[in-house]
Tab-separated table of C-alpha atoms and ligand atoms in Angstrom:
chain	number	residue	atom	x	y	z
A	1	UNK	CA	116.389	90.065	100.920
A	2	UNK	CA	114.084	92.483	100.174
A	3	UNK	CA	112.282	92.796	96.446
A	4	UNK	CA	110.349	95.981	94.956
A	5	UNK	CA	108.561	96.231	91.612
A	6	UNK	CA	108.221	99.758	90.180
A	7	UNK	CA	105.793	100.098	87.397
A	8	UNK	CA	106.176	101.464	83.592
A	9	UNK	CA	105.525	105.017	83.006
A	10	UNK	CA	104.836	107.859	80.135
A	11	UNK	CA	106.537	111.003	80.404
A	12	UNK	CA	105.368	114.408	78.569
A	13	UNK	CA	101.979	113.855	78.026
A	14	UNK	CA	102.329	116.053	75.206
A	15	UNK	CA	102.747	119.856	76.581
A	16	UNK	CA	104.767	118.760	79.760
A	17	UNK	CA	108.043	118.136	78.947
A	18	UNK	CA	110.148	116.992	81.529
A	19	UNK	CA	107.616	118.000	83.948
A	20	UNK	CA	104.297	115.451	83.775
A	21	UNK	CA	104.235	111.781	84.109
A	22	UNK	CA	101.891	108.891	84.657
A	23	UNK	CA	102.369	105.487	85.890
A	24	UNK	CA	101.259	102.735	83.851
A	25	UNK	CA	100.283	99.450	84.895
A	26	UNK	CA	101.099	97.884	81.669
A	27	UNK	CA	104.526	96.208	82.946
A	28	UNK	CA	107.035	96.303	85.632
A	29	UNK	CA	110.349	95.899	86.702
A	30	UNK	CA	111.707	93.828	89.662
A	31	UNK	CA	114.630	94.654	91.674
A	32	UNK	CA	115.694	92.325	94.895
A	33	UNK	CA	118.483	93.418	96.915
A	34	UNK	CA	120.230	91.769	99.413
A	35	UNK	CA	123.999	92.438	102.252
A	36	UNK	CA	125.750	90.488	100.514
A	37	UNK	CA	130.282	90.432	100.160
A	38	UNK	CA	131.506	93.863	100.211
A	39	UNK	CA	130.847	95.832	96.485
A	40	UNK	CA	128.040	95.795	94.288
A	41	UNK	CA	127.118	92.784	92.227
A	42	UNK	CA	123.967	92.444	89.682
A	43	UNK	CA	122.651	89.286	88.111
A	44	UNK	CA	119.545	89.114	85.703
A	45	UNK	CA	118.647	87.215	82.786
A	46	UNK	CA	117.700	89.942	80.923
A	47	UNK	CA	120.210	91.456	78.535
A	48	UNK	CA	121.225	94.480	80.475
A	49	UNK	CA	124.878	95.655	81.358
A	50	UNK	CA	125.784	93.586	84.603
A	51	UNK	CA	128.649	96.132	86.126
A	52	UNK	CA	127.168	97.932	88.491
A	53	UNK	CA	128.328	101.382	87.087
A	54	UNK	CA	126.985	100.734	84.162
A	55	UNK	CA	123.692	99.583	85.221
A	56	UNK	CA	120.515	102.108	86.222
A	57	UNK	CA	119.722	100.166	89.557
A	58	UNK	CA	124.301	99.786	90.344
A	59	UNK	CA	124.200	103.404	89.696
A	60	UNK	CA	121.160	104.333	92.417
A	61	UNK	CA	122.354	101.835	94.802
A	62	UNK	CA	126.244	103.027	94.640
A	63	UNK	CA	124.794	106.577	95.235
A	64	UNK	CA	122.256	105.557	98.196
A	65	UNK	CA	125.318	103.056	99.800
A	66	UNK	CA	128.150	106.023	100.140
A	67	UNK	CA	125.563	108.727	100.795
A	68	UNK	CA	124.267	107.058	103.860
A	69	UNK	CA	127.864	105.262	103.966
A	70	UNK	CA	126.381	101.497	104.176
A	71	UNK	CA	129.253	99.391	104.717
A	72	UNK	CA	128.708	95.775	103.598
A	73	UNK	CA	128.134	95.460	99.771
A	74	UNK	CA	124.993	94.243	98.109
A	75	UNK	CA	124.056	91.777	95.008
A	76	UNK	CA	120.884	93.435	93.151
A	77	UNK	CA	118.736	91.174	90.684
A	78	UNK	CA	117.046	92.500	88.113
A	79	UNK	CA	113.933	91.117	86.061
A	80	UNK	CA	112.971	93.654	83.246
A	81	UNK	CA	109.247	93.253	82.151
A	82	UNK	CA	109.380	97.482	80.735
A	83	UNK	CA	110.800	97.312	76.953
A	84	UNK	CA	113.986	99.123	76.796
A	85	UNK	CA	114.176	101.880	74.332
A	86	UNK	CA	110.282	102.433	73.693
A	87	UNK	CA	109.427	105.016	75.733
A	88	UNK	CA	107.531	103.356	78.505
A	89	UNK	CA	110.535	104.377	81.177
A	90	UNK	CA	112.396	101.010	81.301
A	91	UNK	CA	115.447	102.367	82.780
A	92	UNK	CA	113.281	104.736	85.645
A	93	UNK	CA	111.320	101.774	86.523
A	94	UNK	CA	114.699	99.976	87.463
A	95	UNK	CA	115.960	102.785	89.100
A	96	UNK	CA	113.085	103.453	91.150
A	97	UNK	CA	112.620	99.404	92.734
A	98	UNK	CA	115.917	99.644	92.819
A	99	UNK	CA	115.620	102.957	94.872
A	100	UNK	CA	113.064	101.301	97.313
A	101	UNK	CA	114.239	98.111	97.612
A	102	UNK	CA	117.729	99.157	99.047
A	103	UNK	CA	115.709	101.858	100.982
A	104	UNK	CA	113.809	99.333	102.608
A	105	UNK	CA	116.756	96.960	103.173
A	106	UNK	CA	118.144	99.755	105.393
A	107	UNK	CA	115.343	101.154	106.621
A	108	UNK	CA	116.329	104.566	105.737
A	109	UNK	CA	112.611	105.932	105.683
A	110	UNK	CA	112.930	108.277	102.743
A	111	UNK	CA	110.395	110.604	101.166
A	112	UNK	CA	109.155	110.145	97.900
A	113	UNK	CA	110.892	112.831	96.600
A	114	UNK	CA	114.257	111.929	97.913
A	115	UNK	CA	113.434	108.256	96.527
A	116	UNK	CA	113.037	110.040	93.024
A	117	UNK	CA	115.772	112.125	93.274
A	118	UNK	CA	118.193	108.821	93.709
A	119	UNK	CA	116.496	106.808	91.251
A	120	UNK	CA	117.102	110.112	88.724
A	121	UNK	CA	120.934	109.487	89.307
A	122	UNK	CA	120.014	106.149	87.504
A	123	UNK	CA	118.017	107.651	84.841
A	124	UNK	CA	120.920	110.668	84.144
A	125	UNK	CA	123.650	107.881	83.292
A	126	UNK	CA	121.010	106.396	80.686
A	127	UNK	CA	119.420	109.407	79.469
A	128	UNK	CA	122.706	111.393	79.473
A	129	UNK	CA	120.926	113.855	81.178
A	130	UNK	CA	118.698	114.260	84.475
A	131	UNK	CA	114.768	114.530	84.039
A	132	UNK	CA	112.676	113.294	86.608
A	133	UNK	CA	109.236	112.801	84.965
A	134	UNK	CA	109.423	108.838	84.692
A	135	UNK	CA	111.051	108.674	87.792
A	136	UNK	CA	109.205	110.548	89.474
A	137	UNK	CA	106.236	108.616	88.115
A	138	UNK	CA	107.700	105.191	89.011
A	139	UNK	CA	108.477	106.246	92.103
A	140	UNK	CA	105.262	107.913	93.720
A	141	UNK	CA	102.341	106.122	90.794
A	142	UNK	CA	99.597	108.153	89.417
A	143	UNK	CA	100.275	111.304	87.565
A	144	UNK	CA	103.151	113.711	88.610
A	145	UNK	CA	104.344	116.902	88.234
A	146	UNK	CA	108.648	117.554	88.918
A	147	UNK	CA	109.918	121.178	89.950
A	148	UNK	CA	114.003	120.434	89.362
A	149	UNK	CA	114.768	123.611	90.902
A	150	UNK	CA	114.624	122.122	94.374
A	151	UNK	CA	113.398	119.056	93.128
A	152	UNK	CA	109.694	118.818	94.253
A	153	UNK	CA	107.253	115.945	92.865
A	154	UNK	CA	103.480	116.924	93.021
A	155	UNK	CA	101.258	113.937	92.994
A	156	UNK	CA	97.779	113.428	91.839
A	157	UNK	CA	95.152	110.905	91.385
A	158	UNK	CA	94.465	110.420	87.846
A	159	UNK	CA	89.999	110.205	86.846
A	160	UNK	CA	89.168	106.763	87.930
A	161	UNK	CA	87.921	105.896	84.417
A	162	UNK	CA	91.321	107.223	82.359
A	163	UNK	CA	91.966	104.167	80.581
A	164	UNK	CA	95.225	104.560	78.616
A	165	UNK	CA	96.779	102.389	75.391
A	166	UNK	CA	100.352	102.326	74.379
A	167	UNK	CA	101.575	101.326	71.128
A	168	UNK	CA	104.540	100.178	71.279
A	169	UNK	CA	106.164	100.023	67.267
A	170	UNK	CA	108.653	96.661	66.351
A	171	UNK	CA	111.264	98.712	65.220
A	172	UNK	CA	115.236	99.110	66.433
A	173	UNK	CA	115.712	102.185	68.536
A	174	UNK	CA	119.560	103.355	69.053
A	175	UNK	CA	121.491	102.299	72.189
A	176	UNK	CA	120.963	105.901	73.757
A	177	UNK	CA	117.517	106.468	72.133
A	178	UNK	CA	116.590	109.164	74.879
A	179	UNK	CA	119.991	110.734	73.990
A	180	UNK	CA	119.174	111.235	70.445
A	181	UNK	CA	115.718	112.211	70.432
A	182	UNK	CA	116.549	115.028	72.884
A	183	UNK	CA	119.064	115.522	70.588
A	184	UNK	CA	116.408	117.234	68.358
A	185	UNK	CA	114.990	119.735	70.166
A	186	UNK	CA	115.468	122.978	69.892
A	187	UNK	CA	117.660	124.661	72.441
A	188	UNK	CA	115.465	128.349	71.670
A	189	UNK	CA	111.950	128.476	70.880
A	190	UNK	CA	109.575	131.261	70.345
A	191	UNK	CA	107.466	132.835	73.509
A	192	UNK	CA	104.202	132.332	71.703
A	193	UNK	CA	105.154	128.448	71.537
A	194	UNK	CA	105.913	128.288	75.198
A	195	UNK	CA	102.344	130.317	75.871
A	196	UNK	CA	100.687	127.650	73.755
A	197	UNK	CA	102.173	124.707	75.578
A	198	UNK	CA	101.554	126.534	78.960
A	199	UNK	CA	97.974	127.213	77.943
A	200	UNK	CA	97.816	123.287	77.248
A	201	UNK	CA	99.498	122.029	80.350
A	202	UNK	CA	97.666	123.991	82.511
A	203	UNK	CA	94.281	122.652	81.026
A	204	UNK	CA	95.410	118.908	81.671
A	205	UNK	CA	96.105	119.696	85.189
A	206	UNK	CA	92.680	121.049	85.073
A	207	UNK	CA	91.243	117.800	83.469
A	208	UNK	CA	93.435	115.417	85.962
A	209	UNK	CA	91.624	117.465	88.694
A	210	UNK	CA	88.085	118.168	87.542
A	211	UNK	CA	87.887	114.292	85.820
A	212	UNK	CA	86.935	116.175	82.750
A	213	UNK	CA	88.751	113.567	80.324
A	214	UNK	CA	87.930	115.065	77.228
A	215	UNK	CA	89.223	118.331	78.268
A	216	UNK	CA	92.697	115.554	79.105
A	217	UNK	CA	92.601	114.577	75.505
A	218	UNK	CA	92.407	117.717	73.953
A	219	UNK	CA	95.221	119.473	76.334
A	220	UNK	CA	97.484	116.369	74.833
A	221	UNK	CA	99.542	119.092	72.312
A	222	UNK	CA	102.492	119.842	71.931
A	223	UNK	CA	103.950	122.414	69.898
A	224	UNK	CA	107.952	122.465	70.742
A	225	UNK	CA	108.707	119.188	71.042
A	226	UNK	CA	106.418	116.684	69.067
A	227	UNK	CA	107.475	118.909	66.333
A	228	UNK	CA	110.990	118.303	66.837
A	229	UNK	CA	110.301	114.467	67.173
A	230	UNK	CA	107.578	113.964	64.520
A	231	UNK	CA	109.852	112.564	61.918
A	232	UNK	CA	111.162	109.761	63.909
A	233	UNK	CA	107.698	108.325	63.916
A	234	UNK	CA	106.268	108.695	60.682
A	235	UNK	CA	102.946	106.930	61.719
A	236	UNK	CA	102.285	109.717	64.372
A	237	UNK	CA	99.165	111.297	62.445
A	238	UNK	CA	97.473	108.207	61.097
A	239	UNK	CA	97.499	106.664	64.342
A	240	UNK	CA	96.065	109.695	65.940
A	241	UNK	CA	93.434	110.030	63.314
A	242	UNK	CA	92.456	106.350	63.411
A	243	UNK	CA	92.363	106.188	67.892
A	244	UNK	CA	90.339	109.549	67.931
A	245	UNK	CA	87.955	108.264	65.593
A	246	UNK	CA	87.694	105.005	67.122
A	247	UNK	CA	86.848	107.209	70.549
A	248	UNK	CA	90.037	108.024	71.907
A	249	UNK	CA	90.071	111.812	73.638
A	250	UNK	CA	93.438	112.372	72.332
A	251	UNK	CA	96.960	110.898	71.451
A	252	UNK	CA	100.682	111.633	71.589
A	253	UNK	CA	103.934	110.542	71.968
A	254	UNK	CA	104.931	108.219	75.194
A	255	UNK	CA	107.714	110.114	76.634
A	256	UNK	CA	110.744	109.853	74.023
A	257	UNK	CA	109.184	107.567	71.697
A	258	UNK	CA	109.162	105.806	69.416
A	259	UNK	CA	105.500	104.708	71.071
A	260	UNK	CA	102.373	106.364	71.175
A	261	UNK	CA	99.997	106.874	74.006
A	262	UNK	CA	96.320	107.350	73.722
A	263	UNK	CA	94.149	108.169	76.297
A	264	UNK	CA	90.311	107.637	76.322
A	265	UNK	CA	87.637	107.403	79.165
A	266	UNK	CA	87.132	103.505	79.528
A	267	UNK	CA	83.410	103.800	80.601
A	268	UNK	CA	82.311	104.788	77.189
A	269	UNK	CA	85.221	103.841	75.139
A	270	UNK	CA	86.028	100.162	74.328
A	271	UNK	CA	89.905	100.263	74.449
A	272	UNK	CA	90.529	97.263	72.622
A	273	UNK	CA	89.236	99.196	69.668
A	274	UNK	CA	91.722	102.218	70.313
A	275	UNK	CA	94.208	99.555	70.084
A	276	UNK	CA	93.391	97.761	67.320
A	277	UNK	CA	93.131	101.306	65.555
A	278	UNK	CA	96.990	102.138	66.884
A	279	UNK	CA	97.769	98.716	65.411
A	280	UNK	CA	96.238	99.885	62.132
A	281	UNK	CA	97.669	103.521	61.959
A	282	UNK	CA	101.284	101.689	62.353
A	283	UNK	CA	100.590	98.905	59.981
A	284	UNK	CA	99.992	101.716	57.156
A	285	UNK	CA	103.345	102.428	57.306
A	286	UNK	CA	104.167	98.772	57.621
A	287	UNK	CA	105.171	98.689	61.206
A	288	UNK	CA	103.913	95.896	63.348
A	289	UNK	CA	103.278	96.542	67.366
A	290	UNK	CA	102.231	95.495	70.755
A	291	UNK	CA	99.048	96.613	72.049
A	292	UNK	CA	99.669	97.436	75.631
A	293	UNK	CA	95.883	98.705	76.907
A	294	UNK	CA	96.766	100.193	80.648
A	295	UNK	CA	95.594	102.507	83.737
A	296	UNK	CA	97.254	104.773	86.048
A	297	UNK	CA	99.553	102.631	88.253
A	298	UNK	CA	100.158	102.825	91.852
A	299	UNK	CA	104.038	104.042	92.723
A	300	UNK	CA	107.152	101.421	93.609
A	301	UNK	CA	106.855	99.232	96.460
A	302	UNK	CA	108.115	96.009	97.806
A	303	UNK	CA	106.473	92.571	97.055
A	304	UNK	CA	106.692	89.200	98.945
B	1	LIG	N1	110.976	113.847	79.033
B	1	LIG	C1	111.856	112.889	78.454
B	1	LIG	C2	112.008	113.174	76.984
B	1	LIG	C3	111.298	111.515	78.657
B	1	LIG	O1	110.993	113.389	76.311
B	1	LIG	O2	113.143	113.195	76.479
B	1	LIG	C4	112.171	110.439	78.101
B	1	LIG	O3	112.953	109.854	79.039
């Protein structure tokens, strides 16, 4: 049997949509495979669909077992310790243990990026469509950048002292949340939008290089999508005005939502306080949350 945990992640980072994402070591997810009878089985004790075509992890395993056309079948257990639905990629961090547990079982010494491009099969049949920035971030750790178009993952060390905090906001999200919040976006936007975002991604990347983490907290805008989105969480503004002034460098929305990510250098910052003021800025609008205060994660790999 072999077992892999494959951390949280948040996708976006504001201007990157689709394209950036960062590990978080605030949870993980546990996937142990092992040859076992001749199909697919899954057992966890987590509520989760338990056929295997239904399930993120079934779904990367099914692909990875005809592609390199594994005979026996396999029984995959699952412990989920990412919330499902929040916006901390609870369905990518299944897909990518999954990804390199049954790669390991098999020994089929893949590359990061095909590792990400399997566990994105798992993330397409819960997202409804394929995006590899929590994957992709699962998979490798640290932050990422995804071409699609070949799929390429570009991998960086995050600044030693980024010290992230996710809110994440005790409230129902649909069965397909990343479904319908992408259902908001625009399909067109304007060219001066896209310069602006470009103009901000391209400064974070700067930041994530230089260690410059103010310069990271300020590139944190978006102008296409948080728009879109900014409606489904209500609290967005308050809880950005209360973090920054309790010394975060900037805030946005983790991936889909509904929770928000602030980011804040750790050696000057206490990040308890950022917290406490994300608690706050939600509790205004009479929302109660978990405080999850985190750092860049390493990427998937087995454990004992
Ligand atoms: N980039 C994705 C989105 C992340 O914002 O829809 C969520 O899975």
């Amino acid at each position: 049997m072999i077992t892999a945990q494959a951390p949280s992640s948040t996708a976006n980072l504001g201007p990157g949509f689709d394209v950036f994402g960062m590990a978080l070591d605030a949870c993980f997810d546990t996937v142990s495979v092992a040859e076992e009878g001749s199909s697919i089985t899954i057992s966890s004790d987590d509520d989760i669909p338990l056929e295997y075509t239904k399930n993120t992890a079934g779904i990367v395993v099914d692909m990875m077992r005809t592609d390199f056309d594994i005979k026996p079948g396999v029984h995959i257990k699952i412990r989920k310790g990412v919330p499902a639905g929040y916006g901390m990629g609870s369905s990518a961090a299944s897909a990518a243990a999954a990804a390199t547990a049954y790669s390991n079982l098999y020994n089929l010494n893949l590359s990061l990026t095909e590792l990400t491009r399997y566990a994105g099969y798992g993330e397409q049949a819960s997202a409804g469509s394929i995006h590899y920035d929590n994957v992709a971030a699962s998979v490798c750790g640290g932050f990422v950048m995804v071409h699609t178009k070949p799929l390429r993952v570009i991998n960086l060390r995050p600044p030693e002292n980024l010290t992230m905090c996710v809110a994440v906001p005790d409230v129902s999200t649909p069965e397909k949340k990343t479904q319908v919040s992408r259902g908001v976006i625009p399909e067109m936007v304007p060219l001066c939008d896209v310069t602006t975002n470009i103009s901000f991604a391209s400064s974070l990347v700067a930041g994530m290089c230089t260690g410059d983490i103010s310069l990271i907290g300020d590139s944190l805008q978006d102008v296409i999508v948080e728009p879109a989105r900014r409606h489904m969480i209500p609290a967005l503004d308050d809880i950005r005005n209360l973090a920054v002034s309790a010394g975060a460098a900037g805030v946005t929305i983790s991936g889909a939502g509904p929770s928000v990510i602030a980011f804040a250098d750790g050696s000057i910052v206490d990040i308890d306080s950022v917290g406490e003021a994300m608690r706050e800025g939600f509790g205004n609008h009479d929302i109660n949350c978990k405080i999850f205060p985190c750092k860049s994660a390493k990427g998937a790999g087995t454990v004992q």
